[in-house]
CSV table of C-alpha atoms in Angstrom, one decimal:
chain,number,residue,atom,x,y,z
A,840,UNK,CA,67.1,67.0,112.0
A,841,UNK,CA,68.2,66.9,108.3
A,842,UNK,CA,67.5,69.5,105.8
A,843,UNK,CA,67.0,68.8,102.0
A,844,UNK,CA,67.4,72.7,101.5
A,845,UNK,CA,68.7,75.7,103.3
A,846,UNK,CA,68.0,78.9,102.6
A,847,UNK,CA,69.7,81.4,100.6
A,848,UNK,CA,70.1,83.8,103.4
A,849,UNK,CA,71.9,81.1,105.9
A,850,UNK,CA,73.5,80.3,103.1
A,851,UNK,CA,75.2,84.1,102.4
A,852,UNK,CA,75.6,83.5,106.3
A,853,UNK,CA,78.1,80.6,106.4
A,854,UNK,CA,81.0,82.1,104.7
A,855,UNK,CA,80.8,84.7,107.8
A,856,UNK,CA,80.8,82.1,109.9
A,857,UNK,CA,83.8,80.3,108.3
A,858,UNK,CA,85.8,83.4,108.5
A,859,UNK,CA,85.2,83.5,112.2
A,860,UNK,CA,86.1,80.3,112.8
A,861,UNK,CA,89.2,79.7,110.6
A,862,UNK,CA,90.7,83.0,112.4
A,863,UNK,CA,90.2,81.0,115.7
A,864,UNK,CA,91.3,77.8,114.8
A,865,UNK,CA,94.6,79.4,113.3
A,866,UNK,CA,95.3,80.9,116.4
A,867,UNK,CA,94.5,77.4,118.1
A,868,UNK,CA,91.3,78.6,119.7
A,869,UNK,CA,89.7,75.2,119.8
A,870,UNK,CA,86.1,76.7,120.9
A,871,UNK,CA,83.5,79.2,120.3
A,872,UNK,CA,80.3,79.5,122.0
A,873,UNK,CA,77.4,80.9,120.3
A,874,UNK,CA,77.3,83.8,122.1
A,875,UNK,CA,81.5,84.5,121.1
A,876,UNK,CA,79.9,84.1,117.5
A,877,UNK,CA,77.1,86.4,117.9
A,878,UNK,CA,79.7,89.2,119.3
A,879,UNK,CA,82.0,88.2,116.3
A,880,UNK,CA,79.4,88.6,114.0
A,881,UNK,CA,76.6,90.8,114.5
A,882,UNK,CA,73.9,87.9,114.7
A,883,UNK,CA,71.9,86.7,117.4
A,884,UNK,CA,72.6,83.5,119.0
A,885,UNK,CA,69.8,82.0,117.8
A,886,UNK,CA,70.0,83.0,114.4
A,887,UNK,CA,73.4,81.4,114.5
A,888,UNK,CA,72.3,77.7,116.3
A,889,UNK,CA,69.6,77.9,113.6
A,890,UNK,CA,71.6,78.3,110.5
A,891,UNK,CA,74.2,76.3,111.9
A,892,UNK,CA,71.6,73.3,112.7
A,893,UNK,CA,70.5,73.4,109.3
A,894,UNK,CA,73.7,71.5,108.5
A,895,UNK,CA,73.9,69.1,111.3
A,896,UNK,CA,76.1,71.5,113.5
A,897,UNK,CA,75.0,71.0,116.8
A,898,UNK,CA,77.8,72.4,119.3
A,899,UNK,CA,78.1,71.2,122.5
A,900,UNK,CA,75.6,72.6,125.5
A,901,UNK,CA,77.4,74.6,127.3
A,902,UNK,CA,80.6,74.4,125.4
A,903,UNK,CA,80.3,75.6,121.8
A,904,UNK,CA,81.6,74.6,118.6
A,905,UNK,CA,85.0,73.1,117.6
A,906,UNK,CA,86.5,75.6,115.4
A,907,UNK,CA,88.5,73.7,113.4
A,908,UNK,CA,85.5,71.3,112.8
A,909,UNK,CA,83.0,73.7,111.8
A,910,UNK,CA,85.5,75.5,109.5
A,911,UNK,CA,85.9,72.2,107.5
A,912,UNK,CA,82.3,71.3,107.6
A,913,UNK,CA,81.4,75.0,105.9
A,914,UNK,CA,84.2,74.3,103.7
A,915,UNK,CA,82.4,71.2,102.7
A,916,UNK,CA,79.2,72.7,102.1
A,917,UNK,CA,80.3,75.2,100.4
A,918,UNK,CA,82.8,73.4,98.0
A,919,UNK,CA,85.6,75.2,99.2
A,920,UNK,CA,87.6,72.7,100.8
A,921,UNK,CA,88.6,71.3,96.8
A,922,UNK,CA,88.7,74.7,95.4
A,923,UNK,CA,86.5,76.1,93.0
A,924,UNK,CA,87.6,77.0,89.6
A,925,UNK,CA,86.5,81.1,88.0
A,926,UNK,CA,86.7,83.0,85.1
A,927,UNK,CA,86.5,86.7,85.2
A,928,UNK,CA,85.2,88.1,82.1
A,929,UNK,CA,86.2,91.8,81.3
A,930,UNK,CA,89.4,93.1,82.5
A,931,UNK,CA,88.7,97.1,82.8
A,932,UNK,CA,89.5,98.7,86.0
A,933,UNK,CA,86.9,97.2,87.9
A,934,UNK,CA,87.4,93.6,86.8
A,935,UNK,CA,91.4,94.0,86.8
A,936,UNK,CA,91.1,95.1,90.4
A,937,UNK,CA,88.2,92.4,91.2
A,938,UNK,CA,90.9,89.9,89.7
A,939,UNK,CA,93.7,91.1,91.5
A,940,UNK,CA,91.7,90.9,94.9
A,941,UNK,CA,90.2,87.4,94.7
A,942,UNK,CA,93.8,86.1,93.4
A,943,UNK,CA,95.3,87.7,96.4
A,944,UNK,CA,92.8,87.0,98.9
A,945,UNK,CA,91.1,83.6,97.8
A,946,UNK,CA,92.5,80.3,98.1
A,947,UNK,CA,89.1,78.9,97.8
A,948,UNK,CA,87.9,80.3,95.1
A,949,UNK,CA,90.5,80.2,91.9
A,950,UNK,CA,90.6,83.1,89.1
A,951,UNK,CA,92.2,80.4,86.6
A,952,UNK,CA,90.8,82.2,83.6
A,953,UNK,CA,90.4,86.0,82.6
A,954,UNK,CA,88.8,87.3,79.6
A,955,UNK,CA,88.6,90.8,77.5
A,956,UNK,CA,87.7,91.7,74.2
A,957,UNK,CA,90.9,94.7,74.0
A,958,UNK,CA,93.4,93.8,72.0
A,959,UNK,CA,95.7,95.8,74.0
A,960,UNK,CA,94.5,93.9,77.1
A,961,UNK,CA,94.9,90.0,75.6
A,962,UNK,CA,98.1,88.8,75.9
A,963,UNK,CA,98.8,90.5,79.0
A,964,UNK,CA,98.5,89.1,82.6
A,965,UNK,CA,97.0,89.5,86.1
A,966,UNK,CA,99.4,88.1,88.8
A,967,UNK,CA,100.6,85.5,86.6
A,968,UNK,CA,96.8,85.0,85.2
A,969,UNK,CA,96.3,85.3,81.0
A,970,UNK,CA,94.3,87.9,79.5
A,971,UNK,CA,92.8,85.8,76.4
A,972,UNK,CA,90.1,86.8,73.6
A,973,UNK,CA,86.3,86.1,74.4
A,974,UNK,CA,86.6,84.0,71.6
A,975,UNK,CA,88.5,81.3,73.6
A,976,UNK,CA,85.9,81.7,76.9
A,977,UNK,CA,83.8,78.5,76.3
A,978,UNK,CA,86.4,76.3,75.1
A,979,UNK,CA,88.9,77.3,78.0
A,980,UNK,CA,86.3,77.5,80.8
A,981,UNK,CA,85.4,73.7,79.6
A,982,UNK,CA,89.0,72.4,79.5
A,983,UNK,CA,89.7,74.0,83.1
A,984,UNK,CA,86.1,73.2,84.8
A,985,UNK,CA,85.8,76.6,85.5
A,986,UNK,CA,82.5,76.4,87.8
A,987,UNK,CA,82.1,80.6,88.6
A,988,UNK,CA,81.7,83.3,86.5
A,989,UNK,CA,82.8,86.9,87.5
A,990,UNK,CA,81.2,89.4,85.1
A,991,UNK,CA,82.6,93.0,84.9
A,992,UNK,CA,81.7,93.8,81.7
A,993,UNK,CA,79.9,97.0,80.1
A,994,UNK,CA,75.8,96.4,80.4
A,995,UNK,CA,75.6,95.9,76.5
A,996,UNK,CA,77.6,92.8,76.8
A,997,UNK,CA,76.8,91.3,80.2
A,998,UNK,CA,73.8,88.7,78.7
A,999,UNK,CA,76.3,88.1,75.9
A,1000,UNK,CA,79.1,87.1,78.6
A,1001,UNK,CA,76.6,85.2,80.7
A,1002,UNK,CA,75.1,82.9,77.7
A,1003,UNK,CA,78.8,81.8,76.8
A,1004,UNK,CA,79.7,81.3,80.6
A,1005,UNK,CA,76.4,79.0,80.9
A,1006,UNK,CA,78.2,77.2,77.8
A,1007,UNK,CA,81.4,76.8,79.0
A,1008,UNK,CA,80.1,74.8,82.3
A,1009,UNK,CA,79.7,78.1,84.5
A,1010,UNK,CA,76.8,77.0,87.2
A,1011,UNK,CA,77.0,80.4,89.4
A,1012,UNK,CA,78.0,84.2,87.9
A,1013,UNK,CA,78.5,87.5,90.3
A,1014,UNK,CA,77.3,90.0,88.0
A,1015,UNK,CA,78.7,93.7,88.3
A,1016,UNK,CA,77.1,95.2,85.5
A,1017,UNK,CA,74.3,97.1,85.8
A,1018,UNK,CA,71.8,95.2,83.7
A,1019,UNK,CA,69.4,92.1,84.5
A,1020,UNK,CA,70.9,88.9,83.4
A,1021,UNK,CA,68.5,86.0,82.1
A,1022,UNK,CA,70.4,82.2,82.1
A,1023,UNK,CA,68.3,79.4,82.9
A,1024,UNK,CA,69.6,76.8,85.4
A,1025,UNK,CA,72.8,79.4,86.3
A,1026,UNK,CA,72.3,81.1,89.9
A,1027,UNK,CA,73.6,85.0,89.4
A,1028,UNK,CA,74.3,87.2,92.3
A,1029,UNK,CA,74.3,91.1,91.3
A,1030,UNK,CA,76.3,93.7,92.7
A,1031,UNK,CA,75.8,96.6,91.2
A,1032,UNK,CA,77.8,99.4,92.7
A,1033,UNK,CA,75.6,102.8,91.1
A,1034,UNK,CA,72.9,101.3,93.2
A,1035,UNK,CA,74.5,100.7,96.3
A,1036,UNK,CA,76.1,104.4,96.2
A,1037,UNK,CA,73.0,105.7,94.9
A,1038,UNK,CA,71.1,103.9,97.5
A,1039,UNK,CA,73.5,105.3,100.5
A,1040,UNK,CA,72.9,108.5,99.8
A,1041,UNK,CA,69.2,108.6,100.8
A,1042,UNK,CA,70.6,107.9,104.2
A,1043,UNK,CA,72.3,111.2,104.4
A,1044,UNK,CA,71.0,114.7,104.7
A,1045,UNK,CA,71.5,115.3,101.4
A,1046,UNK,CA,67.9,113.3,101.1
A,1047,UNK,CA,65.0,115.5,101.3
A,1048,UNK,CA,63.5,112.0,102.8
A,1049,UNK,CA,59.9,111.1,102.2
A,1050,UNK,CA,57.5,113.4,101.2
A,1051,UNK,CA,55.6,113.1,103.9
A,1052,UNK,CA,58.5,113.2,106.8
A,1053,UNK,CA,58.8,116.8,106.8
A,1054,UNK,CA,62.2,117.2,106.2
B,283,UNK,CA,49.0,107.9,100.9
B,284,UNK,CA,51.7,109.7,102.4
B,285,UNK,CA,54.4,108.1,104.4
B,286,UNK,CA,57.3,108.8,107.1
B,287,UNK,CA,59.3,106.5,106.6
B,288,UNK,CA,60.3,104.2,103.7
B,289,UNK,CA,61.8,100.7,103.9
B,290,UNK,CA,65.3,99.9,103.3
B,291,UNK,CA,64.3,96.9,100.6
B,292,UNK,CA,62.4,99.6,98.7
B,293,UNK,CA,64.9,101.8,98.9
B,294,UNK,CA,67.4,100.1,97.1
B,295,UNK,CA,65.5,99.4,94.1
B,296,UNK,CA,64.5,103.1,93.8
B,297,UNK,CA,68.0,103.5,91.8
B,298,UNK,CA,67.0,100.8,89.8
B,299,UNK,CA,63.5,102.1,88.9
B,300,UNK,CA,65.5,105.8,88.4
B,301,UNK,CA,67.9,104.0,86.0
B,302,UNK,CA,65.1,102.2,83.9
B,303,UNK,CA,63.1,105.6,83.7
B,304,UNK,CA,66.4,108.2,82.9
B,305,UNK,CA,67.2,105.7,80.0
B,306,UNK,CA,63.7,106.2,78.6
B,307,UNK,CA,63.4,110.4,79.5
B,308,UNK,CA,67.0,110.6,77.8
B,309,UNK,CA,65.4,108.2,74.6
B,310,UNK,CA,62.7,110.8,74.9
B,311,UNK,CA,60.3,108.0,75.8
B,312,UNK,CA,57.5,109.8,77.8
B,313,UNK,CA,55.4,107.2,79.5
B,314,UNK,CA,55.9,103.9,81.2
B,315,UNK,CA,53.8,100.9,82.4
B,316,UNK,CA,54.1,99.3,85.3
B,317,UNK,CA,54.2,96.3,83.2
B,318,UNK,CA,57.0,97.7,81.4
B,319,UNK,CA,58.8,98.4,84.1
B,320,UNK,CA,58.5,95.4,85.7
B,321,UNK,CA,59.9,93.5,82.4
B,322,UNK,CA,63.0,95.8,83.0
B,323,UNK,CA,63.7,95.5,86.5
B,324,UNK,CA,62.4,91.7,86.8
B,325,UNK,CA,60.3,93.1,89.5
B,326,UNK,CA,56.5,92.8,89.9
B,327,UNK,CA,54.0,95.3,88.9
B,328,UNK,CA,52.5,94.7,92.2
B,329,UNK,CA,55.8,95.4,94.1
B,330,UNK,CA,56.5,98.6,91.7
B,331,UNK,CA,53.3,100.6,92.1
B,332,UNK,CA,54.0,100.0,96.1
B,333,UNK,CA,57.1,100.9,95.8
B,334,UNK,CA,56.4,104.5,93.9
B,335,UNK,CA,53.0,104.7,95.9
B,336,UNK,CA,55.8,105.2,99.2
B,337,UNK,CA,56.5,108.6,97.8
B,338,UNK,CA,53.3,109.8,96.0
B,339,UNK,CA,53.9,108.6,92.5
B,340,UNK,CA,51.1,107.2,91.6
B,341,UNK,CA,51.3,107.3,87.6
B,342,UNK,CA,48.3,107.4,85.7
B,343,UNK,CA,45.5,104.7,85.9
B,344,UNK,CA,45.9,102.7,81.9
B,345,UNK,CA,48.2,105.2,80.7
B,346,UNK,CA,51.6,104.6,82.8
B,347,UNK,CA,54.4,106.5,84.9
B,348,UNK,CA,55.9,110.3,83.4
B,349,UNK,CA,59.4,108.9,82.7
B,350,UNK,CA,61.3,112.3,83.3
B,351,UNK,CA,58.7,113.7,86.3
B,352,UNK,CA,59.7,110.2,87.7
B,353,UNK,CA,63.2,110.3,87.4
B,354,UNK,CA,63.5,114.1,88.8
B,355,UNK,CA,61.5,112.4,91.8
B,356,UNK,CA,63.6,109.6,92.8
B,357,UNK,CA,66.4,111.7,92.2
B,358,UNK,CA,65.2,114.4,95.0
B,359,UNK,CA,64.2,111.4,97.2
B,360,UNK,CA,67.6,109.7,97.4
B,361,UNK,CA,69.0,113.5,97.3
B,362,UNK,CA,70.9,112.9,94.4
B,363,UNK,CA,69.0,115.8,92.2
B,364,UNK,CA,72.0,117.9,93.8
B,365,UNK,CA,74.9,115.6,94.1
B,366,UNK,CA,76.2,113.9,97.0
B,367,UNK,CA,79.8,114.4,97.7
B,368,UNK,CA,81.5,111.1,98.6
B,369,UNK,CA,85.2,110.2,100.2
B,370,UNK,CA,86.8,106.9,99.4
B,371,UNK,CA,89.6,105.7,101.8
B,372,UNK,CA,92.1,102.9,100.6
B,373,UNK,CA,93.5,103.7,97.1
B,374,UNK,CA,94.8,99.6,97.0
B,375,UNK,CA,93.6,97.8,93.7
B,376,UNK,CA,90.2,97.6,94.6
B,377,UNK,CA,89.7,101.0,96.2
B,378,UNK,CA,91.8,102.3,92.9
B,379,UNK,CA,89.2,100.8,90.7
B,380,UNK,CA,85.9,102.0,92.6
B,381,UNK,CA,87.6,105.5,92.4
B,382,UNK,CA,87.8,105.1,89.0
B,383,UNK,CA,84.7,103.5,88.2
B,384,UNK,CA,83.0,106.1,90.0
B,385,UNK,CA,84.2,109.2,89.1
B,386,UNK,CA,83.1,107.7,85.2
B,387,UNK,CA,80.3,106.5,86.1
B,388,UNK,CA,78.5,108.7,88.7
B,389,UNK,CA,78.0,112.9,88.5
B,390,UNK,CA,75.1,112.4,91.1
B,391,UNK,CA,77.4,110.8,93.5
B,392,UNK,CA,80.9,112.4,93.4
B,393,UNK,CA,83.8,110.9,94.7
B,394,UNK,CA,85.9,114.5,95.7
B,395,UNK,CA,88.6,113.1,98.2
B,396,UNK,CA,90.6,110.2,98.4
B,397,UNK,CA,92.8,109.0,101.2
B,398,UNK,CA,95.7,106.3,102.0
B,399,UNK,CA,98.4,105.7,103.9
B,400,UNK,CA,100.9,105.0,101.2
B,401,UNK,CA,103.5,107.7,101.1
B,402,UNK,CA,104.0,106.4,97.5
B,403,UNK,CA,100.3,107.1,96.2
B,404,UNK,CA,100.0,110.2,98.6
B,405,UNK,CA,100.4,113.2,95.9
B,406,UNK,CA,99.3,111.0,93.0
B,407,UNK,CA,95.6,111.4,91.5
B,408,UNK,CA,92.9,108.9,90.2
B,409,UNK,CA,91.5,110.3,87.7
B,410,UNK,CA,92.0,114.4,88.8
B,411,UNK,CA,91.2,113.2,92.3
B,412,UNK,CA,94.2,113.6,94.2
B,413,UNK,CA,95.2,110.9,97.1
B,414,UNK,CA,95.8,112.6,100.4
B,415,UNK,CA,96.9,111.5,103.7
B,416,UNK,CA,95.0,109.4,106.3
B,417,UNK,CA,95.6,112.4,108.8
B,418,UNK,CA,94.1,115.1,106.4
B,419,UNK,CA,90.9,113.2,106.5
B,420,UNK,CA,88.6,115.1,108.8
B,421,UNK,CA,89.1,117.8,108.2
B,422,UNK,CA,89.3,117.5,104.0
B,423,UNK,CA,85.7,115.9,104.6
B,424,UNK,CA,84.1,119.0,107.0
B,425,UNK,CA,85.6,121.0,104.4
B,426,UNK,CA,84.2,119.6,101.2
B,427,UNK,CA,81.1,118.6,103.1
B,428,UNK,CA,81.8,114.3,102.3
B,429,UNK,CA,78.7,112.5,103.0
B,430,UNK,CA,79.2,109.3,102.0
B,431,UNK,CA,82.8,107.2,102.8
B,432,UNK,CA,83.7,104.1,100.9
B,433,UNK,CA,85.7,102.3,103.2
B,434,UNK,CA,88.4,99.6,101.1
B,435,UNK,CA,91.1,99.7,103.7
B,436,UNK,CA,92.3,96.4,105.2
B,437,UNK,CA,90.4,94.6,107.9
B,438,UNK,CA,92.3,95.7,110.3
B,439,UNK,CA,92.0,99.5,110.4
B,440,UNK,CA,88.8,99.3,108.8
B,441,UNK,CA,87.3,100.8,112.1
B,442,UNK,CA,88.8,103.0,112.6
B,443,UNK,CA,88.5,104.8,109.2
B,444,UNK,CA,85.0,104.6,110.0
B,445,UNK,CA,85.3,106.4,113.2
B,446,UNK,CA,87.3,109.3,111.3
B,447,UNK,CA,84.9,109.2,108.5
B,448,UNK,CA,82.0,109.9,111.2
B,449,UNK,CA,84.2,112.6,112.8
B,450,UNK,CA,84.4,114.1,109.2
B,451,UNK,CA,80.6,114.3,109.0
B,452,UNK,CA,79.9,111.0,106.6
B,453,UNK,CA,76.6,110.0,107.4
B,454,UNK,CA,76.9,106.9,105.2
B,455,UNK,CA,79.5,104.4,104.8
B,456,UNK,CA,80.0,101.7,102.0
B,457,UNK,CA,82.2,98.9,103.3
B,458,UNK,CA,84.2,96.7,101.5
B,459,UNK,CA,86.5,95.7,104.3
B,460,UNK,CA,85.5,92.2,105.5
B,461,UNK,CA,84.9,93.6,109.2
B,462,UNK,CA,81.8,94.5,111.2
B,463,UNK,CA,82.1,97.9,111.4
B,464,UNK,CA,80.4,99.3,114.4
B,465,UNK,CA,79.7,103.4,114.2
B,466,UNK,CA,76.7,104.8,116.0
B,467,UNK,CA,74.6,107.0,113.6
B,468,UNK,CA,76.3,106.4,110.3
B,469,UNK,CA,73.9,103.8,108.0
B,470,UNK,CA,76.5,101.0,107.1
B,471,UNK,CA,75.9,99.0,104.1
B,472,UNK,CA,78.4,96.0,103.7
B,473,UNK,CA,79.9,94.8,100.1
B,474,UNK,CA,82.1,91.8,100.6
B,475,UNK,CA,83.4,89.9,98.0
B,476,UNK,CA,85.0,87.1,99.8
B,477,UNK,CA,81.6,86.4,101.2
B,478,UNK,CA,79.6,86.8,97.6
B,479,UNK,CA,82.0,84.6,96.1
B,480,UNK,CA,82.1,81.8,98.8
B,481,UNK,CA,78.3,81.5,98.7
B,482,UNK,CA,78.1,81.3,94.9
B,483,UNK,CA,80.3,78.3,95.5
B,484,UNK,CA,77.5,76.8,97.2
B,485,UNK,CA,75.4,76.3,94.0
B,486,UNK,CA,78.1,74.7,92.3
B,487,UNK,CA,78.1,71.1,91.5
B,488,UNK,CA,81.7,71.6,93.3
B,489,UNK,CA,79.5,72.0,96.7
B,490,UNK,CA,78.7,68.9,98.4
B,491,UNK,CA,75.3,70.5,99.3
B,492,UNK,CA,73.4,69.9,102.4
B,493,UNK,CA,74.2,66.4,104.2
B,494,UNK,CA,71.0,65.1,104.0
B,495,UNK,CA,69.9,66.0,100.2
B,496,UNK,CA,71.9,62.8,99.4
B,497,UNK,CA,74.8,64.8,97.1
């Protein structure tokens, strides 16, 4: 069955499944059966034949998938397997570490651009990446086809960022700053980091817990 | 309505109403809507008076929510009205950064040990914090009473850091480390940036999108 649309949670699921699946096949491990991919992963078996389904990847009964196969066909999905183009936007600790990592780790996914209003900062480099001046984000985002946006910038000037990243061709931005960003037609993703800490510690028993728990 | 138990979804937008409702008490703003609050979390009014009806905070029919009464009670509901003591292990350029951004950025959540391998960063500080051995961290987290680890070692040892931060007493763990970290007891909650990135890819025009939407 073919699917015009697949959710956004299979969606944030493939990428696990790619990383599974490319460690195999790099260690020639031609096969994995749902159930090797549920252990690998932390998701049922049928979660997995479901969201794998949703994009024509079948398996075989009894067999499994072909590693190498299914890592290209996520790849595809994804974009991946031409490389997508990002710009980071603000080069402060967090974004000059974010930078670092995704240069390091990402093959995928480029950092071809980084951006920062600091004088100090511009000029400068990230693994062989330019610092330049906001100034030149639109312009250089549209000459390199830079498709992602990476937003590490205070919360005063995160819509700011994200309205010239919409005009410089961005279609998706990972927001780290902890404000609410409003850009029509761009998909954002937020990870704010006060609220996952903040968030973690009712789970300790440093919570007094609900009201009503009697803790 | 009182309740035992409140659900993880809700949870993690309590920090983002107790954000929203410190600005205002700090502003000396006194009172706020649900309506207002929902235009500055981009959450419904609906799903906020549920939310704050979990634990007892009703507000006041037509007149709104006490901004500072509010704020002191999420705080004592995610435990933070005290401060929660937190451990970061891996001082690489990511786990450099999240030290640093939050020791600036958090007093509620207080990052008071820091631990790597690296004979070279062992002795040095981030920000006053000093960077201690791997093998001092049990016992440095019994001591300081650490509640909360953020784990940004490699993949690799990323489990067992977790099992040392559970022997230290951390009752919550924020991972960064693309592995599925398996510690019985300790709430996990999982930030990985290899996966956020690869997904945005998919609403991309670079993604080839599903196979049967004709892309």
């Amino acid at each position: 069955m073919r699917r015009t649309n697949i959710p956004d949670a299979a969606i944030r699921r493939l990428p696990v499944y790619l990383r599974v699946v490319s460690e195999l096949a790099e260690a020639d491990v031609p096969i994995i059966s749902s159930a090797e991919m549920a252990e690998r992963t932390g998701l049922s078996p049928e979660q997995i034949r479901k969201d794998l389904a949703y994009f024509g990847a079948f398996g075989t009964r009894g067999v499994g998938y072909d590693t190498a196969l299914l890592a290209r066909r996520i790849a595809r999905i994804l974009g991946l397997h031409r490389g997508v183009k990002a710009a980071l936007v603000g080069a402060g600790h967090l974004g000059h570490a974010l930078a670092r990592y995704s240069i390091s780790q990402h093959k995928d996914i480029q950092i071809t651009a980084i951006f920062d209003t600091d004088p100090e900062k511009i000029g400068t480099d990230v693994m062989g990446v330019p610092i330049q001046p906001v100034s030149e984000l639109v312009e250089t985002c549209r000459a390199k086809g830079v498709k992602i946006g990476i937003v590490a910038v205070p919360a005063s000037a995160a819509q700011t960022t994200a309205e010239l990243l919409k005009e410089g061709g961005v279609e998706a931005i990972l927001n780290f700053a902890p404000a609410k960003l409003k850009v029509e037609d761009v998909f954002v993703q937020n990870i704010d980091l006060t609220i996952e800490l903040q968030s973690l510690a009712y789970y300790t028993s440093a919570s007094e817990g609900d009201p009503g728990d009697g803790q």
